[in-house]
PDB file of N, CA, C and O in Angstrom:
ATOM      1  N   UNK A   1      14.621  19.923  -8.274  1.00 67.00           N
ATOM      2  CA  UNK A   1      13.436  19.259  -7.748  1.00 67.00           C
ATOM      3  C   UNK A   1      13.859  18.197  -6.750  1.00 67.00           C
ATOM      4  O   UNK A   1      14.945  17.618  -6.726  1.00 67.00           O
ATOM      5  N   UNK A   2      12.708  18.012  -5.833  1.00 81.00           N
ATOM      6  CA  UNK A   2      13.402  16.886  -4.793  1.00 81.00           C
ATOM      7  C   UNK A   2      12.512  16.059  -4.943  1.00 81.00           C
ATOM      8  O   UNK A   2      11.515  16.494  -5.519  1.00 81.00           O
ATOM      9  N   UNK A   3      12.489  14.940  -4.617  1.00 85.00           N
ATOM     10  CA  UNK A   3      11.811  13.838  -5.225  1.00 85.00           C
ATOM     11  C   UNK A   3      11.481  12.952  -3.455  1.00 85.00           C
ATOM     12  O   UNK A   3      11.890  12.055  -2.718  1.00 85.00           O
ATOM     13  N   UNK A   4      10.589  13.891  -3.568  1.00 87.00           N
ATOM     14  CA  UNK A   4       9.545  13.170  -1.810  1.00 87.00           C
ATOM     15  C   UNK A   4       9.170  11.725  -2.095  1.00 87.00           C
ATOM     16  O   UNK A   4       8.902  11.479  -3.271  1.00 87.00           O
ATOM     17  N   UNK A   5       9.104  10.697  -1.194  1.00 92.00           N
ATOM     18  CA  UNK A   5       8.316   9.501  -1.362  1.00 92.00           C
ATOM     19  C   UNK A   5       8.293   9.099   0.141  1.00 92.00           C
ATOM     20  O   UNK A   5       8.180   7.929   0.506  1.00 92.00           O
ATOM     21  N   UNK A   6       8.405  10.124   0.955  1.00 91.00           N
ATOM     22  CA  UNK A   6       8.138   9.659   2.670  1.00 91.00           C
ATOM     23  C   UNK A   6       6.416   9.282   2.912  1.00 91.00           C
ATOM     24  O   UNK A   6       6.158   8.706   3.969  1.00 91.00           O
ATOM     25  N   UNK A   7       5.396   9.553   2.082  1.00 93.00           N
ATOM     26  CA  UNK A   7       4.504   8.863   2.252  1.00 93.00           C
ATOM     27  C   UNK A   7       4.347   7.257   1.638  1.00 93.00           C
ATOM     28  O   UNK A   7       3.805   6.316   2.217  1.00 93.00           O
ATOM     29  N   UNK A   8       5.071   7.250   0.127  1.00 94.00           N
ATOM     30  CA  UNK A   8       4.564   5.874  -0.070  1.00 94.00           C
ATOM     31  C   UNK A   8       5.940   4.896   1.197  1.00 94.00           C
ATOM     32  O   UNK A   8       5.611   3.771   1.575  1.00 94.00           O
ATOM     33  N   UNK A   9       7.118   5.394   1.613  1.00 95.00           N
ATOM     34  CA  UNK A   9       8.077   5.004   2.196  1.00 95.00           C
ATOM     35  C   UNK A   9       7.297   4.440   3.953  1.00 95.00           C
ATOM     36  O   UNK A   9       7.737   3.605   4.744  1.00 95.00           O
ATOM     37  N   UNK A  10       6.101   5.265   4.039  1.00 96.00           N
ATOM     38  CA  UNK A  10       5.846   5.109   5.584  1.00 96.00           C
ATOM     39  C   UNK A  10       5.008   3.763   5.404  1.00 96.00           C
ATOM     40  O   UNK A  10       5.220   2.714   6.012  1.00 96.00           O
ATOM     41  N   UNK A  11       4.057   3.987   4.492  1.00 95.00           N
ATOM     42  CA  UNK A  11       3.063   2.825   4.212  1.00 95.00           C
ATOM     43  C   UNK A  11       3.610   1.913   3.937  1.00 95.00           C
ATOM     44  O   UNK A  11       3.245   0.807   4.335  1.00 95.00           O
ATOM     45  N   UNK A  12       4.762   2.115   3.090  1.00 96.00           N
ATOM     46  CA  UNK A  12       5.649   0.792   3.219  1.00 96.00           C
ATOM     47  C   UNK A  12       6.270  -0.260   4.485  1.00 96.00           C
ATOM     48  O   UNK A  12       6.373  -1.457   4.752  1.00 96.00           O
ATOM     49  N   UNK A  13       6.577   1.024   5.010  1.00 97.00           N
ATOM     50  CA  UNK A  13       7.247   0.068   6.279  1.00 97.00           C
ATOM     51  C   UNK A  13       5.816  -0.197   7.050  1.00 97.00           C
ATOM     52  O   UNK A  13       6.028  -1.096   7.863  1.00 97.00           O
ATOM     53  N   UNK A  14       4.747   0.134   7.102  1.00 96.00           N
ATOM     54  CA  UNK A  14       3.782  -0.085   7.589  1.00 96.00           C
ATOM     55  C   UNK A  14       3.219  -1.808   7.185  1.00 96.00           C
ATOM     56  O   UNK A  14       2.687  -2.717   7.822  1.00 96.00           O
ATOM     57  N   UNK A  15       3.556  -1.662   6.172  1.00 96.00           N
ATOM     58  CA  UNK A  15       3.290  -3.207   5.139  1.00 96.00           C
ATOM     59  C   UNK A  15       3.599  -3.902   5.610  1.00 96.00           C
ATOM     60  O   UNK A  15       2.957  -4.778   6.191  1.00 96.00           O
ATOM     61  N   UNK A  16       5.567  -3.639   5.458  1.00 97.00           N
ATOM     62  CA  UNK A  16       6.203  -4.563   5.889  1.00 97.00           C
ATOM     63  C   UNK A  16       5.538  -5.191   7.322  1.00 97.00           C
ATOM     64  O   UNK A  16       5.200  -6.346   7.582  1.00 97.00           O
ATOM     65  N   UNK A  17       5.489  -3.913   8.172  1.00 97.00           N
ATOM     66  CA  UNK A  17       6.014  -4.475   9.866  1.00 97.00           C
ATOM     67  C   UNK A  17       4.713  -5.611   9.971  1.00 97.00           C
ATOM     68  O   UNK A  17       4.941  -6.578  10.698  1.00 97.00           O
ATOM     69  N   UNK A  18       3.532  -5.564   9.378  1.00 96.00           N
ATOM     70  CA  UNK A  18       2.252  -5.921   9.349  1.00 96.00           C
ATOM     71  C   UNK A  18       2.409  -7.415   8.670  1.00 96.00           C
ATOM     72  O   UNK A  18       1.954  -8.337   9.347  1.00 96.00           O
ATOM     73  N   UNK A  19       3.082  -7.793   7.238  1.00 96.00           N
ATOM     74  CA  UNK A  19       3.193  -8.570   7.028  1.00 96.00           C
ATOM     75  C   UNK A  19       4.331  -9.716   7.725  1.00 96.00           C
ATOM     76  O   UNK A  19       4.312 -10.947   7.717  1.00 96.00           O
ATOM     77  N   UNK A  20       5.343  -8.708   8.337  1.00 96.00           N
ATOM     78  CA  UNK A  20       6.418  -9.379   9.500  1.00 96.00           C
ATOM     79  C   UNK A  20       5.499 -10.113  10.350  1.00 96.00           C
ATOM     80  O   UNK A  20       5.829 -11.284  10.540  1.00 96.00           O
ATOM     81  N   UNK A  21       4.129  -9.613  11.067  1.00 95.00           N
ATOM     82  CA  UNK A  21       3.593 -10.054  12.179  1.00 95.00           C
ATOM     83  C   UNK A  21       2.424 -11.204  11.565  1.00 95.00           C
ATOM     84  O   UNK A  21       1.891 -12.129  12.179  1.00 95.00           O
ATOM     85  N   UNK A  22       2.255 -10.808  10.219  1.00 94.00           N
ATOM     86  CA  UNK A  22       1.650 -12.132  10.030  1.00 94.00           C
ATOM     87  C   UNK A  22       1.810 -13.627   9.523  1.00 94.00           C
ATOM     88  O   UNK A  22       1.047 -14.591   9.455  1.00 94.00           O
ATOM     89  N   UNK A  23       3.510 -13.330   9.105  1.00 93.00           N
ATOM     90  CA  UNK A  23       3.879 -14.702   8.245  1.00 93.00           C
ATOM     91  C   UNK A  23       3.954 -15.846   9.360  1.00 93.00           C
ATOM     92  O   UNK A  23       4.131 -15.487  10.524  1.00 93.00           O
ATOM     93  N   UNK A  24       3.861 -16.854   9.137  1.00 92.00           N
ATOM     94  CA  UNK A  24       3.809 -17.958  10.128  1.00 92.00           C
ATOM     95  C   UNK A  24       2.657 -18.173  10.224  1.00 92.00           C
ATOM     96  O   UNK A  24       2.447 -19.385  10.174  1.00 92.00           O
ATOM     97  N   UNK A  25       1.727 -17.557  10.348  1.00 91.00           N
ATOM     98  CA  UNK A  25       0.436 -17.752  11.588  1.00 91.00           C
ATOM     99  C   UNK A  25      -0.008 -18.906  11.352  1.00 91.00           C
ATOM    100  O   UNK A  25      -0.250 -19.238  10.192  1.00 91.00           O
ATOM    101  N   UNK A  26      -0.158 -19.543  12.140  1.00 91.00           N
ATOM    102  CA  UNK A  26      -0.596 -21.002  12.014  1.00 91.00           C
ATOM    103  C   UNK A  26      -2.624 -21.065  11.995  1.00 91.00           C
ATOM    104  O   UNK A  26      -3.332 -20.510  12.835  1.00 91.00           O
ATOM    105  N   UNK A  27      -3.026 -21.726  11.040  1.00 89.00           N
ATOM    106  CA  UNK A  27      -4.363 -21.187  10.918  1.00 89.00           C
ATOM    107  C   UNK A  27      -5.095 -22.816  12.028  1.00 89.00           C
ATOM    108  O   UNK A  27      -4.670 -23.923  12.359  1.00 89.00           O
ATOM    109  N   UNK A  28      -6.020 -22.224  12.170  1.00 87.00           N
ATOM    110  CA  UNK A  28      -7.057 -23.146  12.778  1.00 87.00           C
ATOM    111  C   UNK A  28      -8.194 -23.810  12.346  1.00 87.00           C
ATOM    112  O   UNK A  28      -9.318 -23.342  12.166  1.00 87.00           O
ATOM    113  N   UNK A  29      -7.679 -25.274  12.153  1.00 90.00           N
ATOM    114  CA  UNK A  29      -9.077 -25.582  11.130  1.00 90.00           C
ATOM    115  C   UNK A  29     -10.207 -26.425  11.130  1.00 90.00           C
ATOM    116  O   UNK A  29     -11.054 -26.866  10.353  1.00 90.00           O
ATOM    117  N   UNK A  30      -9.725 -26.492  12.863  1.00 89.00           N
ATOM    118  CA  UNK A  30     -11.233 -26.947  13.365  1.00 89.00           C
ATOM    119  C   UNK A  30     -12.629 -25.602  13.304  1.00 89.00           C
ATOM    120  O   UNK A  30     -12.700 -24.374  13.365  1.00 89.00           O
ATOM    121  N   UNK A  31     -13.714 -26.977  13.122  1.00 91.00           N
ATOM    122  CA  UNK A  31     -14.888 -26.115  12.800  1.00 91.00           C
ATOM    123  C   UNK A  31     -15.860 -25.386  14.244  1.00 91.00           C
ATOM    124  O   UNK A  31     -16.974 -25.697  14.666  1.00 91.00           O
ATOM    125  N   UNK A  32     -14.872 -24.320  14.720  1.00 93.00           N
ATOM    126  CA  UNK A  32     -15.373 -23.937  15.931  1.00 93.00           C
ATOM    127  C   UNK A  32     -15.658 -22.122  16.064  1.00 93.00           C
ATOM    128  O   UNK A  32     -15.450 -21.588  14.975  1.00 93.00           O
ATOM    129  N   UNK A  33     -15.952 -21.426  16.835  1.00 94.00           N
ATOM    130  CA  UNK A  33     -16.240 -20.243  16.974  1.00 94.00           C
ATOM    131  C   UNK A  33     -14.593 -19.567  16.943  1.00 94.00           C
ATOM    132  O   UNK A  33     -14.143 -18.777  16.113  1.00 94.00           O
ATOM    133  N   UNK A  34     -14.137 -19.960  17.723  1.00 91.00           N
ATOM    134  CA  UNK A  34     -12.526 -19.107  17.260  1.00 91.00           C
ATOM    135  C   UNK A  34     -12.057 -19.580  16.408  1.00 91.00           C
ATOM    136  O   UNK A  34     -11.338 -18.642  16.063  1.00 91.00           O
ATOM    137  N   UNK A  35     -11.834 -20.437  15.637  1.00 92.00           N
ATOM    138  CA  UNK A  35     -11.547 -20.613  14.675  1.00 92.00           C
ATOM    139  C   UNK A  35     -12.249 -19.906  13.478  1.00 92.00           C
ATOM    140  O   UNK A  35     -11.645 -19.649  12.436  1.00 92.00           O
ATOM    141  N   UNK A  36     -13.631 -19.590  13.702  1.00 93.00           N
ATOM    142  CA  UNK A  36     -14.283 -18.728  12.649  1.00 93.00           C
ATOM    143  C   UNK A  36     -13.693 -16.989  12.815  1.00 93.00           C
ATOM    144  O   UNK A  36     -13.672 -16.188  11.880  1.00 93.00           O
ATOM    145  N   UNK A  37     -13.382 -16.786  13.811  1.00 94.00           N
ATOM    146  CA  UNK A  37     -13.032 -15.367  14.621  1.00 94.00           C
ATOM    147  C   UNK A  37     -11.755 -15.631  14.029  1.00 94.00           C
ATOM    148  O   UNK A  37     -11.666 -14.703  13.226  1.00 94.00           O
ATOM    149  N   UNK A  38     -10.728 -16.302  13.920  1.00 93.00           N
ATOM    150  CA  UNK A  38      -9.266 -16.548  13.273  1.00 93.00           C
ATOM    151  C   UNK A  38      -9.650 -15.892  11.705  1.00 93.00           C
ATOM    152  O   UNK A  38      -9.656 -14.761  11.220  1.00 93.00           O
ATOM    153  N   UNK A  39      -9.930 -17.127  11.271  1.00 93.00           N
ATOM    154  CA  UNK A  39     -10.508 -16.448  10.073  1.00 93.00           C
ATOM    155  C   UNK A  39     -11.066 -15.679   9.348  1.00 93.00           C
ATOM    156  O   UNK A  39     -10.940 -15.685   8.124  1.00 93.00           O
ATOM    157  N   UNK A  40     -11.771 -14.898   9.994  1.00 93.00           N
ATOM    158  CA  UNK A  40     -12.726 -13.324   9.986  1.00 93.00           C
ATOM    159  C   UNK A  40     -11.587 -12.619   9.824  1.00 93.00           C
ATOM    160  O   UNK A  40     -11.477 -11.947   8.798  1.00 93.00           O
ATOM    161  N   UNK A  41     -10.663 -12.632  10.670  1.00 94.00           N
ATOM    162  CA  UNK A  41      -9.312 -11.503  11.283  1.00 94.00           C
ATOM    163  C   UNK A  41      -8.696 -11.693  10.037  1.00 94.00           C
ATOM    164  O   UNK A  41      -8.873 -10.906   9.107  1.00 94.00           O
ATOM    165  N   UNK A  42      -7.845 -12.881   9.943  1.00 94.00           N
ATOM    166  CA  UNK A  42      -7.180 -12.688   8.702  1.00 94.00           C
ATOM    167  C   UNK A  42      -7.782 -12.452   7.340  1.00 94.00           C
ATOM    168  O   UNK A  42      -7.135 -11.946   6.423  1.00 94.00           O
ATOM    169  N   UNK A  43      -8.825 -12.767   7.253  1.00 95.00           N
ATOM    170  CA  UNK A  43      -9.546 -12.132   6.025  1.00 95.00           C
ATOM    171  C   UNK A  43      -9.139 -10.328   5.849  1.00 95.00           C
ATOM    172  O   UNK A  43      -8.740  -9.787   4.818  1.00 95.00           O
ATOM    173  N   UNK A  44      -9.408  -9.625   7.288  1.00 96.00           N
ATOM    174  CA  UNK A  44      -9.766  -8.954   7.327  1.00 96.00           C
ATOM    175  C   UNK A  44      -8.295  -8.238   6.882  1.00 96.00           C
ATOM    176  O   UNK A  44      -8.091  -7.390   6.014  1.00 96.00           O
ATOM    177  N   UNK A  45      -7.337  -8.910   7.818  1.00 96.00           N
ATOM    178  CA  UNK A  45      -6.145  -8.392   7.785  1.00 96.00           C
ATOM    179  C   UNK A  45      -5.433  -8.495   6.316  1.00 96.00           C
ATOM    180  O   UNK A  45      -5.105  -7.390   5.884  1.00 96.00           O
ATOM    181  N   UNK A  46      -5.207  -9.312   5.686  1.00 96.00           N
ATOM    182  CA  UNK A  46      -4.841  -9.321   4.130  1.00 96.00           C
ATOM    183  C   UNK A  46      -5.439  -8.704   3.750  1.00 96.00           C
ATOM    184  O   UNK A  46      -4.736  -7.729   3.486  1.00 96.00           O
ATOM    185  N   UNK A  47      -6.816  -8.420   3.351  1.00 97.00           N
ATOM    186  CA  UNK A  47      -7.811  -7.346   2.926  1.00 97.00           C
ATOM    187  C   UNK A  47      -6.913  -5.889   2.779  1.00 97.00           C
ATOM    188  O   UNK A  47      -6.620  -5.223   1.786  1.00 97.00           O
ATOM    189  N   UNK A  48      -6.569  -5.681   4.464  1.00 96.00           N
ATOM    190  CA  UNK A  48      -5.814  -4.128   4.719  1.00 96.00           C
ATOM    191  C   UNK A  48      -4.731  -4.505   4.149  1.00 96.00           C
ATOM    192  O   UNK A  48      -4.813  -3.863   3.102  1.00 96.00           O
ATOM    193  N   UNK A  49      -3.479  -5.262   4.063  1.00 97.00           N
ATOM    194  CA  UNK A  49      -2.077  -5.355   3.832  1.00 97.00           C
ATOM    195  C   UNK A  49      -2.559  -4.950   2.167  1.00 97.00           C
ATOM    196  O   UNK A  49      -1.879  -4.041   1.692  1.00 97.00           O
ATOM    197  N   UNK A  50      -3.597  -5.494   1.281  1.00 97.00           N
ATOM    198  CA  UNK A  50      -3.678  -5.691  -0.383  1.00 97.00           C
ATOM    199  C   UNK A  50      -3.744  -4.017  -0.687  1.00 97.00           C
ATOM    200  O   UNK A  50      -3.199  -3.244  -1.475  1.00 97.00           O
ATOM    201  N   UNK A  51      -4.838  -3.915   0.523  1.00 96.00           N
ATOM    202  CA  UNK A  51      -4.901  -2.074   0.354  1.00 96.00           C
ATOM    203  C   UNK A  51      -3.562  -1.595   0.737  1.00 96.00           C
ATOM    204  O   UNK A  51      -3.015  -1.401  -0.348  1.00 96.00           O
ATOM    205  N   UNK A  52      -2.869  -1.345   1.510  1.00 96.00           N
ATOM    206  CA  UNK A  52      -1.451  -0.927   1.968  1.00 96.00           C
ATOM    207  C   UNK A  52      -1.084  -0.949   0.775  1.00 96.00           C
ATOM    208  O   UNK A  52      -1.108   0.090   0.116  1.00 96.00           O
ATOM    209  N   UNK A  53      -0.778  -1.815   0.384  1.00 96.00           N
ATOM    210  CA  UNK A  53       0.181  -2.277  -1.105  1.00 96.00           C
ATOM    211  C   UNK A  53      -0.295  -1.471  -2.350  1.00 96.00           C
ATOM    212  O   UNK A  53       0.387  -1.065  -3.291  1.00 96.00           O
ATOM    213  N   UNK A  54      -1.715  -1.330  -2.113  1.00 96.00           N
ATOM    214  CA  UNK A  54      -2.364  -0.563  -3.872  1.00 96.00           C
ATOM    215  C   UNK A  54      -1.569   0.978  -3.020  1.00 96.00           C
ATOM    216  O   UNK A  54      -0.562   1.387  -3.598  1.00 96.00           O
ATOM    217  N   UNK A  55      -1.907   1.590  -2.023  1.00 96.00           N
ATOM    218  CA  UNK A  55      -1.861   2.890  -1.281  1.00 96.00           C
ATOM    219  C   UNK A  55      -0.308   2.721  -2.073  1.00 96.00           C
ATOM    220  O   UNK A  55      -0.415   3.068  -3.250  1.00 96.00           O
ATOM    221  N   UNK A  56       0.790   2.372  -1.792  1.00 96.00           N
ATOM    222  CA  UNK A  56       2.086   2.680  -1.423  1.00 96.00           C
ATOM    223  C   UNK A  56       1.941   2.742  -2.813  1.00 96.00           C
ATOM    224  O   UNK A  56       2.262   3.910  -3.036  1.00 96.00           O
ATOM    225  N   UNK A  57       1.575   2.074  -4.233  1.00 96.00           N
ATOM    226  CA  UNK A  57       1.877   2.264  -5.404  1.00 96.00           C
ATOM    227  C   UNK A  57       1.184   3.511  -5.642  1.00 96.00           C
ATOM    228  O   UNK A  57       1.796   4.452  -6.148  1.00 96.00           O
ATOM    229  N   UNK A  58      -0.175   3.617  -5.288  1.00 95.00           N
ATOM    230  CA  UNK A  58      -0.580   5.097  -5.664  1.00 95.00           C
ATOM    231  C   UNK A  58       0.567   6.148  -5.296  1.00 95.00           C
ATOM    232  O   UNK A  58       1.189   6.871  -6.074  1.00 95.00           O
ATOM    233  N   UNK A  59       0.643   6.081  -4.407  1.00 94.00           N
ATOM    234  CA  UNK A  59       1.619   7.545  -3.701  1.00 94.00           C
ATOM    235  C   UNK A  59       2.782   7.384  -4.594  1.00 94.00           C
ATOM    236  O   UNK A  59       3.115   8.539  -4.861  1.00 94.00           O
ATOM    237  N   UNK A  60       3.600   6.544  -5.215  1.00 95.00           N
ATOM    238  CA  UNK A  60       4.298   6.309  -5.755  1.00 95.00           C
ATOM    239  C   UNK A  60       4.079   6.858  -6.834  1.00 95.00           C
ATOM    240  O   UNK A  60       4.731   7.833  -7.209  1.00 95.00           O
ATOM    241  N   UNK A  61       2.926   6.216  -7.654  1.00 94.00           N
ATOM    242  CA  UNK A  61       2.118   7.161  -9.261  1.00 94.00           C
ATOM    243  C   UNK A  61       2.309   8.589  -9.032  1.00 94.00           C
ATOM    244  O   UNK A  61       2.909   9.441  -9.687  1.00 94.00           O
ATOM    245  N   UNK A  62       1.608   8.642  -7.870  1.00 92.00           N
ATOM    246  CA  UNK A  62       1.661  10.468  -7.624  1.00 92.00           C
ATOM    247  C   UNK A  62       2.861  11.503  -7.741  1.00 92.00           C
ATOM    248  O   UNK A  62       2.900  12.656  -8.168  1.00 92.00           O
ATOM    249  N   UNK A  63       3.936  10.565  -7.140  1.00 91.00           N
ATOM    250  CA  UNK A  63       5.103  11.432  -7.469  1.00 91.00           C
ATOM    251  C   UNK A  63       5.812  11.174  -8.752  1.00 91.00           C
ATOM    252  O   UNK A  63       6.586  11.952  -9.310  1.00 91.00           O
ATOM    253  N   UNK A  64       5.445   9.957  -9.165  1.00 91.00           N
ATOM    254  CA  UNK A  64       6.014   9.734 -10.976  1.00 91.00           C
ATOM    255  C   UNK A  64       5.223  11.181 -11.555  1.00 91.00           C
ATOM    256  O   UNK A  64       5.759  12.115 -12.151  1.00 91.00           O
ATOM    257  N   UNK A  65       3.997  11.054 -11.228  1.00 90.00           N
ATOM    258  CA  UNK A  65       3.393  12.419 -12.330  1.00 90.00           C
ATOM    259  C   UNK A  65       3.836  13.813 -12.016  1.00 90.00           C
ATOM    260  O   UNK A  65       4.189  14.587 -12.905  1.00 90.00           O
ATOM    261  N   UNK A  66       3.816  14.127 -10.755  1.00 87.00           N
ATOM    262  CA  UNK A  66       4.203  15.173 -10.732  1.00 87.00           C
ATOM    263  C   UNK A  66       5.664  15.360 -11.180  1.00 87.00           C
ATOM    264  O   UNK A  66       5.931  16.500 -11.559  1.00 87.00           O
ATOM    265  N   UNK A  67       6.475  14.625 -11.203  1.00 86.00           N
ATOM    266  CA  UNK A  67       7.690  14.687 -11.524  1.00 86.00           C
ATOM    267  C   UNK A  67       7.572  15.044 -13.503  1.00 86.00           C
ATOM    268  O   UNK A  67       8.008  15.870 -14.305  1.00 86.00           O
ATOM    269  N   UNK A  68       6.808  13.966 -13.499  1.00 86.00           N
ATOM    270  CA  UNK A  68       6.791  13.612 -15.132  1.00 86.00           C
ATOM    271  C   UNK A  68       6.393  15.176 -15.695  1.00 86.00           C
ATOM    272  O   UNK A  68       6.829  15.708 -16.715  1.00 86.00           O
ATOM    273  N   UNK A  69       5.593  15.646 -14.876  1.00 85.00           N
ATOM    274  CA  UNK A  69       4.633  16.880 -15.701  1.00 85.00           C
ATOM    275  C   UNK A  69       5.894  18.084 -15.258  1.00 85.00           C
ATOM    276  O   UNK A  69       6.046  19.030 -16.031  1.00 85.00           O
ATOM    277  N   UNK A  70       6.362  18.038 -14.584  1.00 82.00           N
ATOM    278  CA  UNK A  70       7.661  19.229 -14.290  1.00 82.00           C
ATOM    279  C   UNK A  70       8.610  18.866 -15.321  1.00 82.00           C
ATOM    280  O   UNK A  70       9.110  19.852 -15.862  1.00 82.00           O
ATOM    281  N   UNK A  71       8.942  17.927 -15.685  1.00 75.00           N
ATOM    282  CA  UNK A  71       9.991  17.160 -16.590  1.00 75.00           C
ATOM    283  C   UNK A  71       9.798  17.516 -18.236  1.00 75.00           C
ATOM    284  O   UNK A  71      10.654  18.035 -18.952  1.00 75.00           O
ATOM    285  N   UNK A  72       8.440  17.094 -18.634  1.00 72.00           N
ATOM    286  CA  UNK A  72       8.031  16.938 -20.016  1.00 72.00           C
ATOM    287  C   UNK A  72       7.934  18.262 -20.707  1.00 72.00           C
ATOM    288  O   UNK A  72       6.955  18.947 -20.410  1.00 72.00           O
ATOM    289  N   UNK A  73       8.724  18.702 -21.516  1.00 66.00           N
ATOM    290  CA  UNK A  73       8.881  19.959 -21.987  1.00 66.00           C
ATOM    291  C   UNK A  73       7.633  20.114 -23.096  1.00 66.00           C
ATOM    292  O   UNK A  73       7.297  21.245 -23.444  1.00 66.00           O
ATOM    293  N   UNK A  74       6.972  18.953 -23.624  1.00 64.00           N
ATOM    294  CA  UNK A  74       5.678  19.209 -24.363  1.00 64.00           C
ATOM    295  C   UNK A  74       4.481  20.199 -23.432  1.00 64.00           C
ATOM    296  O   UNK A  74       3.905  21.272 -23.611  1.00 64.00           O
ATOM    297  N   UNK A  75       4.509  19.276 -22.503  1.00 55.00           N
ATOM    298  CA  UNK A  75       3.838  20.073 -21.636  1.00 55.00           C
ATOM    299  C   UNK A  75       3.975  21.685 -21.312  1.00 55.00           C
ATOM    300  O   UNK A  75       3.013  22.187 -20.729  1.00 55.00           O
ATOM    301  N   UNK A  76       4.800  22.316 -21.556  1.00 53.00           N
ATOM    302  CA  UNK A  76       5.648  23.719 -21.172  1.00 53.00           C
ATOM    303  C   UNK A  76       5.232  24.410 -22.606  1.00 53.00           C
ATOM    304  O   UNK A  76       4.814  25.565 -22.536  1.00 53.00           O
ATOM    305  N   UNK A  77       5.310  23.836 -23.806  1.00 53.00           N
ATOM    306  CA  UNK A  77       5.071  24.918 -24.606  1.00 53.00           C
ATOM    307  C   UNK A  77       3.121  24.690 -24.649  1.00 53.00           C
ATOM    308  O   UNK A  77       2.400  25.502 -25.229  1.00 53.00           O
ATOM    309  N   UNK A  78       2.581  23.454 -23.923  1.00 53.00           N
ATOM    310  CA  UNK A  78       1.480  23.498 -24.471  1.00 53.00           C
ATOM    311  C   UNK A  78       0.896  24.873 -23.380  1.00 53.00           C
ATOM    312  O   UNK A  78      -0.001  25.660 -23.680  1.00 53.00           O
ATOM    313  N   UNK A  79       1.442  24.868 -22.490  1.00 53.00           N
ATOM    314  CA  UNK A  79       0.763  26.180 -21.615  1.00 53.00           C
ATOM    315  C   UNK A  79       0.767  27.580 -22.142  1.00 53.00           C
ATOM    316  O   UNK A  79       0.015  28.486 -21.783  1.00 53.00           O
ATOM    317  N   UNK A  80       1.897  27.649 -23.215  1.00 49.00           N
ATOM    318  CA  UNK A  80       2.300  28.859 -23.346  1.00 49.00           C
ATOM    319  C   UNK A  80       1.768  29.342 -24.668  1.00 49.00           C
ATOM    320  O   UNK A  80       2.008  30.487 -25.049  1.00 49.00           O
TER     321      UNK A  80
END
């Protein structure tokens, strides 16, 4: 068996490069229209990175099970 994880591996680096571009950001905290538009964005953007992060563990689950269910010999006599 080969043990794929180039999808949770892409979303990963997807994470990463995403969270690379956001550490630092210096926030704005005057009470003005771009400053509300700052804040909209990064809402928006952590929002996607939290999803990235659940995604890369799903895909991850996915190949634990399929692995697990090829693996588990209970499983093999229960088919038979």
């Amino acid at each position: 068996m080969n043990i794929d994880l180039s999808k949770a591996i892409g979303t990963a680096e997807e994470l990463l490069a995403e969270l690379k571009k956001l550490d630092g950001t210096e926030l704005d905290e005057a009470p003005t229209r771009a400053a509300k538009r700052q804040h909209t964005k990064l809402n928006r953007t952590l929002l996607r990175l939290s999803h990235l992060g659940n995604r890369a563990s799903v895909e991850i689950m996915d190949t634990y099970h399929d692995f697990k269910r090829r693996d588990d010999p209970a499983e093999e006599s229960d088919k038979e």
